[in-house]
Amino acid sequence: MKNKHDNRSLPANRNYKDTIFRWLFSDKNNLLSLYNAIAGAHYQNPEALNIVTLENAVYMGMKNDLAFVLETGLYLYEHQSTYNPNIPLRDLFYIASEYQSLINQRTLYSSTLQTIPTPKFLVFYNGTDENIPDRLELRLSDAYENYSENPDLELKVTMLNINSDHNFELLKNCHVLWEYSQYVTRVRKYATMMSLNDAVNLAITECIQEGILTEFLSHNRAEVLKVSIFEYDKEKEEKLIRKAEFDYGKAMGLADGVISLLEEKGRLSEDQINSIRRETRPEKQTEWFKLAIKVDTIDEFFKKANIKRQ
């Protein structure tokens, strides 16, 4: 099934840092279809949507793919290929800017209540983490240093897993979303078998032949190729950063364990402590942790670990 509304051409000044998701659903017809599928609604007129995405948000340290007003609701949609627990905090900054923009011509100091559209925050996840369920709720209060059962300020974000093996009903009710999911699945599959450039080209060709985003991919093939490669590279980079952060945290945790074990055997100098903490490889810290258990003295540990103090 083709979607007659997904064939928009790419503007000449398009920012390649945009995502295929945002590109597809910046089209009001596709966006309305997505909204209807999520809300179980049956709106027919795409012009009822008022897109209010803040185009300069990325320069303000914020990010949101799509923001729109429909009747009395303000909806913030974001696509993510890597899990990020800080989305509620980011959305807090973003929604404040949205409201500031929407009520710019009104006064907040009058005796009349200034009404604002009710916000709804959604994230569409299509990363490779198999532990992400169909639906997940993230809360701003999860970031609070002191837990409160009823915090004065709360913001909830619903994360929906849109990979092809999740949320079947949602994908069935929004065909463009299903097509997008199929395209991403193929790019990822072929990227494990060939170069990224070839993988994206093959995925595009195959989707066109099978009626998946046919008009969109046919009209914008070169640009889709560039955007897809950028997205995939960015996803890989984020994974590497997360792994490095995880490894560092694990190494420092083990280093604390090594230091604690050695302090049971005597007093460590600041230089000795720093020399242990300089090692950021988890496997080496694991080795040292086992050694710290076995040795009888601090000097024996440093000699067998071959740690050079600076």
PDB file of C-alpha atoms in Angstrom:
ATOM      1  CA  MET A   1       0.000   0.000   0.000  1.00  0.00           C
ATOM      2  CA  LYS A   2       1.443   3.357  -0.980  1.00  0.00           C
ATOM      3  CA  ASN A   3       0.887   6.536   0.917  1.00  0.00           C
ATOM      4  CA  LYS A   4       0.144   9.310  -1.516  1.00  0.00           C
ATOM      5  CA  HIS A   5       1.191  11.891   1.042  1.00  0.00           C
ATOM      6  CA  ASP A   6       4.769  10.699   1.630  1.00  0.00           C
ATOM      7  CA  ASN A   7       6.358  11.997  -1.569  1.00  0.00           C
ATOM      8  CA  ARG A   8       7.525  15.428  -0.506  1.00  0.00           C
ATOM      9  CA  SER A   9      10.695  16.625  -2.190  1.00  0.00           C
ATOM     10  CA  LEU A  10      13.613  17.693  -0.048  1.00  0.00           C
ATOM     11  CA  PRO A  11      14.042  21.471   0.293  1.00  0.00           C
ATOM     12  CA  ALA A  12      17.337  22.701  -1.137  1.00  0.00           C
ATOM     13  CA  ASN A  13      18.549  23.992   2.221  1.00  0.00           C
ATOM     14  CA  ARG A  14      17.589  20.907   4.191  1.00  0.00           C
ATOM     15  CA  ASN A  15      19.737  20.221   7.246  1.00  0.00           C
ATOM     16  CA  TYR A  16      21.208  16.739   6.944  1.00  0.00           C
ATOM     17  CA  LYS A  17      21.158  16.479  10.729  1.00  0.00           C
ATOM     18  CA  ASP A  18      17.396  16.031  10.471  1.00  0.00           C
ATOM     19  CA  THR A  19      16.075  12.497  10.731  1.00  0.00           C
ATOM     20  CA  ILE A  20      14.037  10.448   8.284  1.00  0.00           C
ATOM     21  CA  PHE A  21      11.363  10.252  10.989  1.00  0.00           C
ATOM     22  CA  ARG A  22      11.062  14.028  11.266  1.00  0.00           C
ATOM     23  CA  TRP A  23      11.166  14.393   7.497  1.00  0.00           C
ATOM     24  CA  LEU A  24       8.316  11.933   6.987  1.00  0.00           C
ATOM     25  CA  PHE A  25       6.103  13.223   9.766  1.00  0.00           C
ATOM     26  CA  SER A  26       6.628  16.902   9.066  1.00  0.00           C
ATOM     27  CA  ASP A  27       4.021  16.188   6.406  1.00  0.00           C
ATOM     28  CA  LYS A  28       0.673  16.996   8.025  1.00  0.00           C
ATOM     29  CA  ASN A  29      -1.108  14.048   6.410  1.00  0.00           C
ATOM     30  CA  ASN A  30       1.408  11.592   7.838  1.00  0.00           C
ATOM     31  CA  LEU A  31       1.454  13.371  11.192  1.00  0.00           C
ATOM     32  CA  LEU A  32      -2.332  13.260  11.463  1.00  0.00           C
ATOM     33  CA  SER A  33      -2.277   9.546  10.640  1.00  0.00           C
ATOM     34  CA  LEU A  34       0.247   8.996  13.430  1.00  0.00           C
ATOM     35  CA  TYR A  35      -1.772  11.042  15.909  1.00  0.00           C
ATOM     36  CA  ASN A  36      -4.979   9.164  15.052  1.00  0.00           C
ATOM     37  CA  ALA A  37      -3.231   5.802  15.491  1.00  0.00           C
ATOM     38  CA  ILE A  38      -1.907   6.757  18.925  1.00  0.00           C
ATOM     39  CA  ALA A  39      -5.024   8.499  20.234  1.00  0.00           C
ATOM     40  CA  GLY A  40      -7.564   6.178  18.636  1.00  0.00           C
ATOM     41  CA  ALA A  41      -9.027   9.253  16.958  1.00  0.00           C
ATOM     42  CA  HIS A  42     -10.490   9.774  13.490  1.00  0.00           C
ATOM     43  CA  TYR A  43      -9.538  13.304  12.470  1.00  0.00           C
ATOM     44  CA  GLN A  44      -9.740  13.821   8.705  1.00  0.00           C
ATOM     45  CA  ASN A  45      -8.492  17.367   8.117  1.00  0.00           C
ATOM     46  CA  PRO A  46      -4.687  17.695   8.332  1.00  0.00           C
ATOM     47  CA  GLU A  47      -5.038  21.477   8.370  1.00  0.00           C
ATOM     48  CA  ALA A  48      -6.460  21.123  11.883  1.00  0.00           C
ATOM     49  CA  LEU A  49      -2.839  20.573  12.939  1.00  0.00           C
ATOM     50  CA  ASN A  50      -0.817  23.658  13.754  1.00  0.00           C
ATOM     51  CA  ILE A  51       2.860  22.685  13.676  1.00  0.00           C
ATOM     52  CA  VAL A  52       4.781  24.762  16.226  1.00  0.00           C
ATOM     53  CA  THR A  53       8.169  23.012  16.272  1.00  0.00           C
ATOM     54  CA  LEU A  54      10.892  25.345  17.507  1.00  0.00           C
ATOM     55  CA  GLU A  55      13.343  25.332  14.616  1.00  0.00           C
ATOM     56  CA  ASN A  56      16.132  26.955  16.625  1.00  0.00           C
ATOM     57  CA  ALA A  57      15.798  24.567  19.564  1.00  0.00           C
ATOM     58  CA  VAL A  58      18.955  22.632  18.716  1.00  0.00           C
ATOM     59  CA  TYR A  59      20.994  25.813  19.050  1.00  0.00           C
ATOM     60  CA  MET A  60      19.412  26.437  22.438  1.00  0.00           C
ATOM     61  CA  GLY A  61      20.609  23.068  23.740  1.00  0.00           C
ATOM     62  CA  MET A  62      17.189  21.461  23.260  1.00  0.00           C
ATOM     63  CA  LYS A  63      15.781  19.052  20.733  1.00  0.00           C
ATOM     64  CA  ASN A  64      12.344  17.972  19.649  1.00  0.00           C
ATOM     65  CA  ASP A  65      11.468  16.536  16.274  1.00  0.00           C
ATOM     66  CA  LEU A  66       7.866  17.690  16.056  1.00  0.00           C
ATOM     67  CA  ALA A  67       5.562  19.873  18.102  1.00  0.00           C
ATOM     68  CA  PHE A  68       1.990  20.617  17.119  1.00  0.00           C
ATOM     69  CA  VAL A  69      -1.258  21.942  18.503  1.00  0.00           C
ATOM     70  CA  LEU A  70      -4.530  20.144  17.854  1.00  0.00           C
ATOM     71  CA  GLU A  71      -7.625  21.664  19.433  1.00  0.00           C
ATOM     72  CA  THR A  72      -6.706  22.086  23.128  1.00  0.00           C
ATOM     73  CA  GLY A  73      -3.629  19.847  23.142  1.00  0.00           C
ATOM     74  CA  LEU A  74       0.063  20.546  22.569  1.00  0.00           C
ATOM     75  CA  TYR A  75       1.908  17.419  21.434  1.00  0.00           C
ATOM     76  CA  LEU A  76       5.664  16.927  21.491  1.00  0.00           C
ATOM     77  CA  TYR A  77       6.905  13.994  19.402  1.00  0.00           C
ATOM     78  CA  GLU A  78      10.535  12.925  19.384  1.00  0.00           C
ATOM     79  CA  HIS A  79      12.366  10.056  17.702  1.00  0.00           C
ATOM     80  CA  GLN A  80      15.213   8.280  19.523  1.00  0.00           C
ATOM     81  CA  SER A  81      17.502   5.467  18.389  1.00  0.00           C
ATOM     82  CA  THR A  82      19.303   5.337  21.746  1.00  0.00           C
ATOM     83  CA  TYR A  83      17.674   5.245  25.169  1.00  0.00           C
ATOM     84  CA  ASN A  84      18.039   8.527  27.042  1.00  0.00           C
ATOM     85  CA  PRO A  85      16.656   8.853  30.595  1.00  0.00           C
ATOM     86  CA  ASN A  86      17.084  12.646  30.491  1.00  0.00           C
ATOM     87  CA  ILE A  87      14.261  13.210  28.006  1.00  0.00           C
ATOM     88  CA  PRO A  88      11.794  14.488  30.674  1.00  0.00           C
ATOM     89  CA  LEU A  89      14.264  17.177  31.765  1.00  0.00           C
ATOM     90  CA  ARG A  90      14.943  18.180  28.165  1.00  0.00           C
ATOM     91  CA  ASP A  91      11.212  18.321  27.476  1.00  0.00           C
ATOM     92  CA  LEU A  92      10.744  20.559  30.503  1.00  0.00           C
ATOM     93  CA  PHE A  93      13.068  23.153  28.974  1.00  0.00           C
ATOM     94  CA  TYR A  94      11.445  22.716  25.575  1.00  0.00           C
ATOM     95  CA  ILE A  95       7.836  23.028  26.724  1.00  0.00           C
ATOM     96  CA  ALA A  96       8.705  26.187  28.668  1.00  0.00           C
ATOM     97  CA  SER A  97      10.002  27.749  25.450  1.00  0.00           C
ATOM     98  CA  GLU A  98       6.917  26.560  23.559  1.00  0.00           C
ATOM     99  CA  TYR A  99       4.561  28.150  26.059  1.00  0.00           C
ATOM    100  CA  GLN A 100       6.604  31.337  26.069  1.00  0.00           C
ATOM    101  CA  SER A 101       6.226  31.462  22.304  1.00  0.00           C
ATOM    102  CA  LEU A 102       2.509  30.649  22.329  1.00  0.00           C
ATOM    103  CA  ILE A 103       1.539  33.286  24.884  1.00  0.00           C
ATOM    104  CA  ASN A 104       3.975  35.917  23.683  1.00  0.00           C
ATOM    105  CA  GLN A 105       1.226  38.474  22.998  1.00  0.00           C
ATOM    106  CA  ARG A 106      -0.612  37.982  26.275  1.00  0.00           C
ATOM    107  CA  THR A 107       0.011  39.367  29.717  1.00  0.00           C
ATOM    108  CA  LEU A 108       0.719  37.122  32.677  1.00  0.00           C
ATOM    109  CA  TYR A 109       0.015  39.877  35.163  1.00  0.00           C
ATOM    110  CA  SER A 110      -3.687  40.367  34.485  1.00  0.00           C
ATOM    111  CA  SER A 111      -6.452  39.072  36.729  1.00  0.00           C
ATOM    112  CA  THR A 112      -7.641  36.822  33.898  1.00  0.00           C
ATOM    113  CA  LEU A 113      -6.400  33.233  33.817  1.00  0.00           C
ATOM    114  CA  GLN A 114      -4.254  32.675  30.729  1.00  0.00           C
ATOM    115  CA  THR A 115      -5.123  29.236  29.400  1.00  0.00           C
ATOM    116  CA  ILE A 116      -2.573  27.058  27.624  1.00  0.00           C
ATOM    117  CA  PRO A 117      -2.932  23.859  25.587  1.00  0.00           C
ATOM    118  CA  THR A 118      -2.514  20.625  27.548  1.00  0.00           C
ATOM    119  CA  PRO A 119       0.882  19.023  26.842  1.00  0.00           C
ATOM    120  CA  LYS A 120       1.500  15.422  25.816  1.00  0.00           C
ATOM    121  CA  PHE A 121       5.024  14.058  25.458  1.00  0.00           C
ATOM    122  CA  LEU A 122       5.855  11.048  23.306  1.00  0.00           C
ATOM    123  CA  VAL A 123       9.122   9.447  22.240  1.00  0.00           C
ATOM    124  CA  PHE A 124       9.288   6.948  19.397  1.00  0.00           C
ATOM    125  CA  TYR A 125      12.143   4.530  20.044  1.00  0.00           C
ATOM    126  CA  ASN A 126      13.640   2.354  17.326  1.00  0.00           C
ATOM    127  CA  GLY A 127      17.050   1.468  18.753  1.00  0.00           C
ATOM    128  CA  THR A 128      18.586  -1.969  19.174  1.00  0.00           C
ATOM    129  CA  ASP A 129      18.220  -2.361  22.956  1.00  0.00           C
ATOM    130  CA  GLU A 130      16.094  -5.501  23.338  1.00  0.00           C
ATOM    131  CA  ASN A 131      15.197  -4.579  26.915  1.00  0.00           C
ATOM    132  CA  ILE A 132      13.013  -1.647  25.853  1.00  0.00           C
ATOM    133  CA  PRO A 133       9.350  -2.771  26.124  1.00  0.00           C
ATOM    134  CA  ASP A 134       6.457  -1.757  23.888  1.00  0.00           C
ATOM    135  CA  ARG A 135       5.653   1.110  26.227  1.00  0.00           C
ATOM    136  CA  LEU A 136       7.697   2.845  28.908  1.00  0.00           C
ATOM    137  CA  GLU A 137       6.944   5.865  31.072  1.00  0.00           C
ATOM    138  CA  LEU A 138       9.757   8.249  31.998  1.00  0.00           C
ATOM    139  CA  ARG A 139       9.222  10.801  34.768  1.00  0.00           C
ATOM    140  CA  LEU A 140      11.003  14.015  35.600  1.00  0.00           C
ATOM    141  CA  SER A 141      10.818  13.046  39.284  1.00  0.00           C
ATOM    142  CA  ASP A 142      13.121  10.089  38.586  1.00  0.00           C
ATOM    143  CA  ALA A 143      15.917  12.658  38.337  1.00  0.00           C
ATOM    144  CA  TYR A 144      15.178  14.288  41.693  1.00  0.00           C
ATOM    145  CA  GLU A 145      17.916  13.763  44.270  1.00  0.00           C
ATOM    146  CA  ASN A 146      15.302  13.330  46.996  1.00  0.00           C
ATOM    147  CA  TYR A 147      12.411  11.038  46.085  1.00  0.00           C
ATOM    148  CA  SER A 148       8.923  12.437  46.525  1.00  0.00           C
ATOM    149  CA  GLU A 149       5.781  10.399  45.980  1.00  0.00           C
ATOM    150  CA  ASN A 150       3.852  13.519  44.980  1.00  0.00           C
ATOM    151  CA  PRO A 151       6.375  16.058  43.665  1.00  0.00           C
ATOM    152  CA  ASP A 152       5.274  19.639  43.115  1.00  0.00           C
ATOM    153  CA  LEU A 153       6.665  19.488  39.582  1.00  0.00           C
ATOM    154  CA  GLU A 154       6.212  16.400  37.420  1.00  0.00           C
ATOM    155  CA  LEU A 155       6.513  15.704  33.709  1.00  0.00           C
ATOM    156  CA  LYS A 156       5.720  12.327  32.166  1.00  0.00           C
ATOM    157  CA  VAL A 157       7.027  11.110  28.836  1.00  0.00           C
ATOM    158  CA  THR A 158       5.603   8.031  27.132  1.00  0.00           C
ATOM    159  CA  MET A 159       8.149   6.055  25.133  1.00  0.00           C
ATOM    160  CA  LEU A 160       6.773   3.785  22.391  1.00  0.00           C
ATOM    161  CA  ASN A 161       8.951   1.105  20.820  1.00  0.00           C
ATOM    162  CA  ILE A 162       8.333   1.286  17.058  1.00  0.00           C
ATOM    163  CA  ASN A 163      10.656  -1.481  15.940  1.00  0.00           C
ATOM    164  CA  SER A 164       8.945  -3.901  13.566  1.00  0.00           C
ATOM    165  CA  ASP A 165       8.474  -6.553  16.284  1.00  0.00           C
ATOM    166  CA  HIS A 166       6.782  -4.191  18.753  1.00  0.00           C
ATOM    167  CA  ASN A 167       3.466  -2.324  19.041  1.00  0.00           C
ATOM    168  CA  PHE A 168       1.852  -4.207  16.181  1.00  0.00           C
ATOM    169  CA  GLU A 169      -1.485  -2.434  16.594  1.00  0.00           C
ATOM    170  CA  LEU A 170       0.118   1.003  16.351  1.00  0.00           C
ATOM    171  CA  LEU A 171       2.139   0.033  13.268  1.00  0.00           C
ATOM    172  CA  LYS A 172      -0.956  -1.483  11.707  1.00  0.00           C
ATOM    173  CA  ASN A 173      -2.998   1.683  12.258  1.00  0.00           C
ATOM    174  CA  CYS A 174      -0.326   4.058  10.926  1.00  0.00           C
ATOM    175  CA  HIS A 175       0.932   2.613   7.665  1.00  0.00           C
ATOM    176  CA  VAL A 176       3.649   5.232   7.171  1.00  0.00           C
ATOM    177  CA  LEU A 177       5.065   4.370  10.594  1.00  0.00           C
ATOM    178  CA  TRP A 178       5.066   0.679   9.639  1.00  0.00           C
ATOM    179  CA  GLU A 179       6.833   1.495   6.365  1.00  0.00           C
ATOM    180  CA  TYR A 180       9.410   3.594   8.201  1.00  0.00           C
ATOM    181  CA  SER A 181      10.012   0.738  10.640  1.00  0.00           C
ATOM    182  CA  GLN A 182      10.502  -1.687   7.748  1.00  0.00           C
ATOM    183  CA  TYR A 183      13.008   0.631   6.089  1.00  0.00           C
ATOM    184  CA  VAL A 184      15.066   1.050   9.283  1.00  0.00           C
ATOM    185  CA  THR A 185      15.033  -2.711   9.899  1.00  0.00           C
ATOM    186  CA  ARG A 186      16.471  -3.356   6.444  1.00  0.00           C
ATOM    187  CA  VAL A 187      19.187  -0.732   6.748  1.00  0.00           C
ATOM    188  CA  ARG A 188      20.326  -2.260  10.040  1.00  0.00           C
ATOM    189  CA  LYS A 189      20.198  -5.787   8.666  1.00  0.00           C
ATOM    190  CA  TYR A 190      22.230  -5.027   5.546  1.00  0.00           C
ATOM    191  CA  ALA A 191      24.714  -2.835   7.443  1.00  0.00           C
ATOM    192  CA  THR A 192      25.969  -6.001   9.166  1.00  0.00           C
ATOM    193  CA  MET A 193      26.679  -7.593   5.784  1.00  0.00           C
ATOM    194  CA  MET A 194      28.162  -4.793   3.657  1.00  0.00           C
ATOM    195  CA  SER A 195      29.312  -1.174   3.696  1.00  0.00           C
ATOM    196  CA  LEU A 196      26.829   1.338   5.099  1.00  0.00           C
ATOM    197  CA  ASN A 197      26.524   3.099   1.737  1.00  0.00           C
ATOM    198  CA  ASP A 198      25.684  -0.186  -0.010  1.00  0.00           C
ATOM    199  CA  ALA A 199      23.343  -1.212   2.813  1.00  0.00           C
ATOM    200  CA  VAL A 200      21.288   1.981   2.571  1.00  0.00           C
ATOM    201  CA  ASN A 201      21.183   1.793  -1.228  1.00  0.00           C
ATOM    202  CA  LEU A 202      20.001  -1.817  -1.105  1.00  0.00           C
ATOM    203  CA  ALA A 203      17.356  -1.009   1.519  1.00  0.00           C
ATOM    204  CA  ILE A 204      16.072   1.892  -0.593  1.00  0.00           C
ATOM    205  CA  THR A 205      15.942  -0.217  -3.767  1.00  0.00           C
ATOM    206  CA  GLU A 206      14.232  -3.116  -2.022  1.00  0.00           C
ATOM    207  CA  CYS A 207      11.643  -0.885  -0.340  1.00  0.00           C
ATOM    208  CA  ILE A 208      10.798   0.855  -3.623  1.00  0.00           C
ATOM    209  CA  GLN A 209      10.334  -2.512  -5.326  1.00  0.00           C
ATOM    210  CA  GLU A 210       8.091  -3.769  -2.512  1.00  0.00           C
ATOM    211  CA  GLY A 211       5.913  -0.651  -2.273  1.00  0.00           C
ATOM    212  CA  ILE A 212       7.398   0.607   0.997  1.00  0.00           C
ATOM    213  CA  LEU A 213       7.682   4.432   1.079  1.00  0.00           C
ATOM    214  CA  THR A 214       7.910   4.115  -2.699  1.00  0.00           C
ATOM    215  CA  GLU A 215       7.192   7.701  -3.751  1.00  0.00           C
ATOM    216  CA  PHE A 216       9.147   9.216  -0.866  1.00  0.00           C
ATOM    217  CA  LEU A 217      12.254   7.132  -1.549  1.00  0.00           C
ATOM    218  CA  SER A 218      12.011   7.470  -5.337  1.00  0.00           C
ATOM    219  CA  HIS A 219      11.721  11.265  -5.265  1.00  0.00           C
ATOM    220  CA  ASN A 220      14.393  11.804  -2.606  1.00  0.00           C
ATOM    221  CA  ARG A 221      16.811   8.898  -3.011  1.00  0.00           C
ATOM    222  CA  ALA A 222      20.090  10.862  -2.888  1.00  0.00           C
ATOM    223  CA  GLU A 223      19.007  12.925   0.102  1.00  0.00           C
ATOM    224  CA  VAL A 224      17.590   9.906   1.959  1.00  0.00           C
ATOM    225  CA  LEU A 225      20.933   8.165   1.441  1.00  0.00           C
ATOM    226  CA  LYS A 226      22.815  11.069   3.039  1.00  0.00           C
ATOM    227  CA  VAL A 227      20.398  11.453   5.941  1.00  0.00           C
ATOM    228  CA  SER A 228      20.310   7.701   6.630  1.00  0.00           C
ATOM    229  CA  ILE A 229      24.099   7.438   6.673  1.00  0.00           C
ATOM    230  CA  PHE A 230      24.297  10.411   9.020  1.00  0.00           C
ATOM    231  CA  GLU A 231      21.678   8.867  11.329  1.00  0.00           C
ATOM    232  CA  TYR A 232      23.376   5.474  11.391  1.00  0.00           C
ATOM    233  CA  ASP A 233      26.818   6.977  12.054  1.00  0.00           C
ATOM    234  CA  LYS A 234      25.355   9.146  14.829  1.00  0.00           C
ATOM    235  CA  GLU A 235      23.716   6.082  16.390  1.00  0.00           C
ATOM    236  CA  LYS A 236      27.035   4.201  16.335  1.00  0.00           C
ATOM    237  CA  GLU A 237      28.842   7.187  17.836  1.00  0.00           C
ATOM    238  CA  GLU A 238      26.298   7.471  20.655  1.00  0.00           C
ATOM    239  CA  LYS A 239      26.667   3.761  21.401  1.00  0.00           C
ATOM    240  CA  LEU A 240      30.451   4.093  21.575  1.00  0.00           C
ATOM    241  CA  ILE A 241      30.144   7.081  23.904  1.00  0.00           C
ATOM    242  CA  ARG A 242      27.720   5.200  26.142  1.00  0.00           C
ATOM    243  CA  LYS A 243      30.016   2.166  26.217  1.00  0.00           C
ATOM    244  CA  ALA A 244      32.979   4.364  27.114  1.00  0.00           C
ATOM    245  CA  GLU A 245      30.955   5.998  29.896  1.00  0.00           C
ATOM    246  CA  PHE A 246      29.817   2.585  31.159  1.00  0.00           C
ATOM    247  CA  ASP A 247      33.354   1.181  31.060  1.00  0.00           C
ATOM    248  CA  TYR A 248      34.719   4.220  32.875  1.00  0.00           C
ATOM    249  CA  GLY A 249      32.056   4.003  35.573  1.00  0.00           C
ATOM    250  CA  LYS A 250      32.678   0.285  35.990  1.00  0.00           C
ATOM    251  CA  ALA A 251      36.443   0.821  36.183  1.00  0.00           C
ATOM    252  CA  MET A 252      36.088   3.553  38.805  1.00  0.00           C
ATOM    253  CA  GLY A 253      33.761   1.366  40.857  1.00  0.00           C
ATOM    254  CA  LEU A 254      36.309  -1.444  40.785  1.00  0.00           C
ATOM    255  CA  ALA A 255      39.085   1.033  41.613  1.00  0.00           C
ATOM    256  CA  ASP A 256      37.172   2.058  44.746  1.00  0.00           C
ATOM    257  CA  GLY A 257      36.975  -1.629  45.651  1.00  0.00           C
ATOM    258  CA  VAL A 258      40.711  -2.112  45.126  1.00  0.00           C
ATOM    259  CA  ILE A 259      41.487   0.927  47.278  1.00  0.00           C
ATOM    260  CA  SER A 260      39.150  -0.268  50.057  1.00  0.00           C
ATOM    261  CA  LEU A 261      40.751  -3.727  50.086  1.00  0.00           C
ATOM    262  CA  LEU A 262      44.256  -2.288  50.229  1.00  0.00           C
ATOM    263  CA  GLU A 263      43.360   0.173  52.984  1.00  0.00           C
ATOM    264  CA  GLU A 264      42.503  -2.842  55.137  1.00  0.00           C
ATOM    265  CA  LYS A 265      46.162  -3.821  54.812  1.00  0.00           C
ATOM    266  CA  GLY A 266      47.651  -0.415  55.585  1.00  0.00           C
ATOM    267  CA  ARG A 267      47.621   3.245  54.664  1.00  0.00           C
ATOM    268  CA  LEU A 268      47.691   4.305  51.001  1.00  0.00           C
ATOM    269  CA  SER A 269      49.394   7.499  49.946  1.00  0.00           C
ATOM    270  CA  GLU A 270      47.605   9.968  47.694  1.00  0.00           C
ATOM    271  CA  ASP A 271      50.059   9.050  44.943  1.00  0.00           C
ATOM    272  CA  GLN A 272      49.191   5.358  45.287  1.00  0.00           C
ATOM    273  CA  ILE A 273      45.459   6.083  45.165  1.00  0.00           C
ATOM    274  CA  ASN A 274      45.857   8.244  42.061  1.00  0.00           C
ATOM    275  CA  SER A 275      47.956   5.587  40.324  1.00  0.00           C
ATOM    276  CA  ILE A 276      45.128   3.080  40.814  1.00  0.00           C
ATOM    277  CA  ARG A 277      42.469   5.497  39.610  1.00  0.00           C
ATOM    278  CA  ARG A 278      44.402   6.342  36.446  1.00  0.00           C
ATOM    279  CA  GLU A 279      43.582   2.916  35.038  1.00  0.00           C
ATOM    280  CA  THR A 280      40.244   3.186  33.176  1.00  0.00           C
ATOM    281  CA  ARG A 281      40.057  -0.306  31.676  1.00  0.00           C
ATOM    282  CA  PRO A 282      37.493  -2.442  33.557  1.00  0.00           C
ATOM    283  CA  GLU A 283      39.342  -5.675  32.748  1.00  0.00           C
ATOM    284  CA  LYS A 284      42.576  -4.362  34.309  1.00  0.00           C
ATOM    285  CA  GLN A 285      40.748  -3.088  37.391  1.00  0.00           C
ATOM    286  CA  THR A 286      39.077  -6.508  37.703  1.00  0.00           C
ATOM    287  CA  GLU A 287      42.515  -8.117  37.623  1.00  0.00           C
ATOM    288  CA  TRP A 288      43.744  -5.722  40.306  1.00  0.00           C
ATOM    289  CA  PHE A 289      40.661  -6.341  42.444  1.00  0.00           C
ATOM    290  CA  LYS A 290      41.377 -10.082  42.489  1.00  0.00           C
ATOM    291  CA  LEU A 291      45.024  -9.382  43.260  1.00  0.00           C
ATOM    292  CA  ALA A 292      44.134  -7.021  46.123  1.00  0.00           C
ATOM    293  CA  ILE A 293      42.189  -9.858  47.753  1.00  0.00           C
ATOM    294  CA  LYS A 294      45.142 -12.257  47.582  1.00  0.00           C
ATOM    295  CA  VAL A 295      48.113 -10.107  48.629  1.00  0.00           C
ATOM    296  CA  ASP A 296      49.198  -9.577  52.223  1.00  0.00           C
ATOM    297  CA  THR A 297      50.704  -6.108  51.892  1.00  0.00           C
ATOM    298  CA  ILE A 298      50.308  -2.937  49.856  1.00  0.00           C
ATOM    299  CA  ASP A 299      53.893  -3.186  48.595  1.00  0.00           C
ATOM    300  CA  GLU A 300      53.233  -6.719  47.356  1.00  0.00           C
ATOM    301  CA  PHE A 301      50.187  -5.483  45.448  1.00  0.00           C
ATOM    302  CA  PHE A 302      52.032  -2.680  43.649  1.00  0.00           C
ATOM    303  CA  LYS A 303      54.933  -4.966  42.811  1.00  0.00           C
ATOM    304  CA  LYS A 304      52.756  -7.749  41.349  1.00  0.00           C
ATOM    305  CA  ALA A 305      50.399  -5.293  39.606  1.00  0.00           C
ATOM    306  CA  ASN A 306      53.407  -3.570  38.058  1.00  0.00           C
ATOM    307  CA  ILE A 307      51.852  -0.165  38.674  1.00  0.00           C
ATOM    308  CA  LYS A 308      54.161   2.721  37.980  1.00  0.00           C
ATOM    309  CA  ARG A 309      53.541   5.629  40.305  1.00  0.00           C
ATOM    310  CA  GLN A 310      53.953   9.113  38.852  1.00  0.00           C
TER     311      GLN A 310
END
